[in-house]
CSV table of C-alpha atoms in Angstrom, one decimal:
chain,number,residue,atom,x,y,z
A,1,THR,CA,5.4,-6.2,27.5
A,2,LEU,CA,8.2,-5.1,26.5
A,3,ALA,CA,11.3,-5.7,28.7
A,4,SER,CA,14.9,-4.2,28.6
A,5,ALA,CA,18.4,-4.8,30.2
A,6,GLY,CA,22.4,-4.3,30.4
A,7,ALA,CA,25.1,-4.0,32.3
A,8,ASP,CA,24.0,-3.8,35.4
A,9,LYS,CA,22.4,-7.2,35.4
A,10,THR,CA,18.5,-6.3,35.9
A,11,ILE,CA,15.6,-7.2,33.1
A,12,ILE,CA,12.9,-4.7,33.5
A,13,PHE,CA,9.6,-5.3,32.1
A,14,TRP,CA,7.6,-2.9,30.9
A,15,ASP,CA,3.7,-2.4,29.7
A,16,VAL,CA,3.5,-1.3,26.6
A,17,ALA,CA,0.4,0.6,26.5
A,18,THR,CA,1.4,2.9,30.2
A,19,GLY,CA,5.0,2.6,29.9
A,20,GLU,CA,5.0,2.1,33.7
A,21,GLN,CA,7.7,-0.8,34.8
A,22,GLN,CA,6.2,-3.9,35.5
A,23,ARG,CA,8.9,-5.6,37.6
A,24,THR,CA,12.2,-6.5,37.7
A,25,CYS,CA,14.4,-9.6,37.4
A,26,THR,CA,18.6,-10.1,38.2
A,27,ALA,CA,20.8,-11.9,36.1
A,28,PRO,CA,23.9,-13.8,36.4
A,29,SER,CA,26.2,-10.9,34.7
A,30,MET,CA,25.4,-8.2,32.5
A,31,ILE,CA,23.0,-8.6,29.6
A,32,LYS,CA,24.0,-8.6,25.9
A,33,GLY,CA,20.9,-10.4,24.2
A,34,LEU,CA,17.0,-11.1,24.9
A,35,ASP,CA,14.2,-12.8,23.5
A,36,PHE,CA,10.6,-13.3,23.5
A,37,SER,CA,9.1,-17.0,22.9
A,38,PRO,CA,6.6,-16.4,20.3
A,39,VAL,CA,4.3,-18.8,21.7
A,40,SER,CA,4.6,-19.3,25.1
A,41,PRO,CA,4.9,-15.9,28.0
A,42,HIS,CA,8.9,-16.9,28.2
A,43,LEU,CA,11.8,-14.4,28.2
A,44,ILE,CA,15.5,-15.9,27.5
A,45,SER,CA,18.2,-13.7,27.9
A,46,ALA,CA,22.2,-14.5,27.7
A,47,GLY,CA,25.1,-12.5,28.4
A,48,GLY,CA,28.6,-12.3,30.3
A,49,SER,CA,28.9,-15.1,32.5
A,50,ALA,CA,28.8,-17.5,29.5
A,51,THR,CA,24.9,-18.2,30.8
A,52,ILE,CA,21.2,-18.5,29.2
A,53,LYS,CA,18.4,-18.3,31.8
A,54,SER,CA,14.7,-18.8,30.7
A,55,TRP,CA,12.4,-16.4,32.3
A,56,ASP,CA,8.4,-17.0,32.9
A,57,VAL,CA,7.1,-13.1,31.7
A,58,VAL,CA,4.3,-13.0,34.3
A,59,SER,CA,5.9,-13.8,37.7
A,60,GLY,CA,9.3,-12.8,36.2
A,61,GLU,CA,10.9,-16.1,38.0
A,62,ALA,CA,13.6,-17.7,36.7
A,63,LEU,CA,12.6,-21.3,34.9
A,64,GLN,CA,16.0,-22.4,33.5
A,65,THR,CA,19.3,-21.7,33.0
A,66,TRP,CA,21.8,-23.2,31.1
A,67,LYS,CA,25.6,-22.6,30.7
A,68,GLY,CA,27.2,-22.9,27.5
A,69,HIS,CA,29.7,-20.6,25.7
A,70,GLY,CA,33.1,-20.1,26.2
A,71,GLY,CA,32.6,-16.4,27.2
A,72,THR,CA,30.5,-13.6,26.8
A,73,ILE,CA,27.4,-14.3,24.7
A,74,ARG,CA,26.9,-11.5,22.2
A,75,SER,CA,23.0,-12.6,21.0
A,76,VAL,CA,20.2,-14.8,21.6
A,77,VAL,CA,16.9,-15.5,19.3
A,78,VAL,CA,14.3,-17.9,19.6
A,79,SER,CA,12.6,-20.0,16.6
A,80,TRP,CA,9.7,-19.1,15.3
A,81,ASP,CA,7.9,-22.5,16.9
A,82,GLY,CA,9.5,-21.5,20.2
A,83,LYS,CA,11.1,-24.7,19.9
A,84,LYS,CA,14.8,-23.7,20.0
A,85,CYS,CA,16.9,-21.2,21.1
A,86,ALA,CA,20.4,-19.9,19.5
A,87,THR,CA,22.7,-18.2,20.7
A,88,SER,CA,26.3,-16.9,19.7
A,89,GLY,CA,29.2,-16.3,21.7
A,90,ASP,CA,31.6,-13.4,21.1
A,91,LYS,CA,35.4,-13.3,19.2
A,92,ALA,CA,37.4,-13.4,22.5
A,93,GLY,CA,35.1,-16.6,23.6
A,94,ASP,CA,34.7,-19.7,21.5
A,95,LYS,CA,33.1,-18.0,17.8
A,96,ALA,CA,30.3,-20.6,18.1
A,97,VAL,CA,26.7,-20.7,17.7
A,98,SER,CA,25.0,-22.8,20.0
A,99,VAL,CA,21.2,-24.4,19.7
A,100,TRP,CA,19.5,-25.5,22.5
A,101,ASP,CA,16.2,-27.3,22.9
A,102,VAL,CA,13.9,-24.0,25.4
A,103,GLU,CA,11.8,-27.3,26.8
A,104,SER,CA,15.2,-29.1,28.3
A,105,GLY,CA,17.6,-26.7,28.1
A,106,LYS,CA,19.8,-29.0,26.6
A,107,LEU,CA,22.3,-28.5,23.7
A,108,VAL,CA,21.5,-29.5,20.7
A,109,ARG,CA,24.1,-28.6,18.3
A,110,THR,CA,27.1,-26.6,18.8
A,111,LEU,CA,28.1,-24.7,15.0
A,112,THR,CA,31.1,-22.7,14.2
A,113,PRO,CA,30.9,-21.2,10.9
A,114,LYS,CA,34.1,-20.0,9.6
A,115,ASN,CA,35.1,-16.2,10.2
A,116,PHE,CA,32.4,-15.7,12.6
A,117,MET,CA,33.6,-13.0,14.7
A,118,GLY,CA,30.1,-13.3,17.0
A,119,GLY,CA,27.9,-11.2,15.0
A,120,PRO,CA,24.0,-11.5,15.2
A,121,VAL,CA,22.1,-15.0,14.7
A,122,ALA,CA,18.7,-15.2,13.3
A,123,TRP,CA,16.0,-18.2,12.5
A,124,MET,CA,14.5,-18.4,9.1
A,125,PRO,CA,10.9,-19.0,9.3
A,126,ASP,CA,11.1,-23.0,8.4
A,127,ASN,CA,12.9,-23.1,12.6
A,128,ASP,CA,15.6,-25.3,11.2
A,129,ARG,CA,17.9,-22.9,9.6
A,130,LEU,CA,20.0,-20.3,11.0
A,131,VAL,CA,21.8,-16.8,9.6
A,132,PHE,CA,25.0,-15.2,11.3
A,133,GLY,CA,26.3,-12.6,10.4
A,134,SER,CA,29.7,-11.3,10.8
A,135,ALA,CA,32.3,-11.4,8.3
A,136,ASP,CA,30.4,-12.5,6.2
A,137,VAL,CA,26.3,-13.7,5.7
A,138,GLN,CA,26.1,-17.4,6.3
A,139,ILE,CA,22.7,-20.1,6.6
A,140,TRP,CA,23.3,-23.1,8.3
A,141,ASP,CA,21.0,-26.4,8.6
A,142,THR,CA,20.9,-26.8,12.4
A,143,THR,CA,19.8,-30.4,11.9
A,144,THR,CA,22.4,-31.1,10.4
A,145,GLY,CA,25.1,-28.9,10.8
């Protein structure tokens, strides 16, 4: 399964083998980021309304909604073990990176990197460290901040 989304607030799930559309879901605002869980049939979306949603890939049903940042969320990424999710705010919003517990939807930690302008975020394979790209590249340990 492949997912696409954008300013029209619609997530489209596609069958990769056939190229056919499987289903659509409607999010509360434009979508800036999507990431699949590597260990469960879930998709995480984030975007314009500072809202993060967890979706069931099979049914298309919204499972959880989390509220976080002070503005648009630029990116979302699920950890390699599927237990955590990181989101990044944009330069007009809170300029922060938030770490979430995927199962509970609770905010675990908020990181405020120096000179962060809301760039991409990626998990290191150890599931504890995040790499941020913005004015420079930074690596943060999410267990200690």
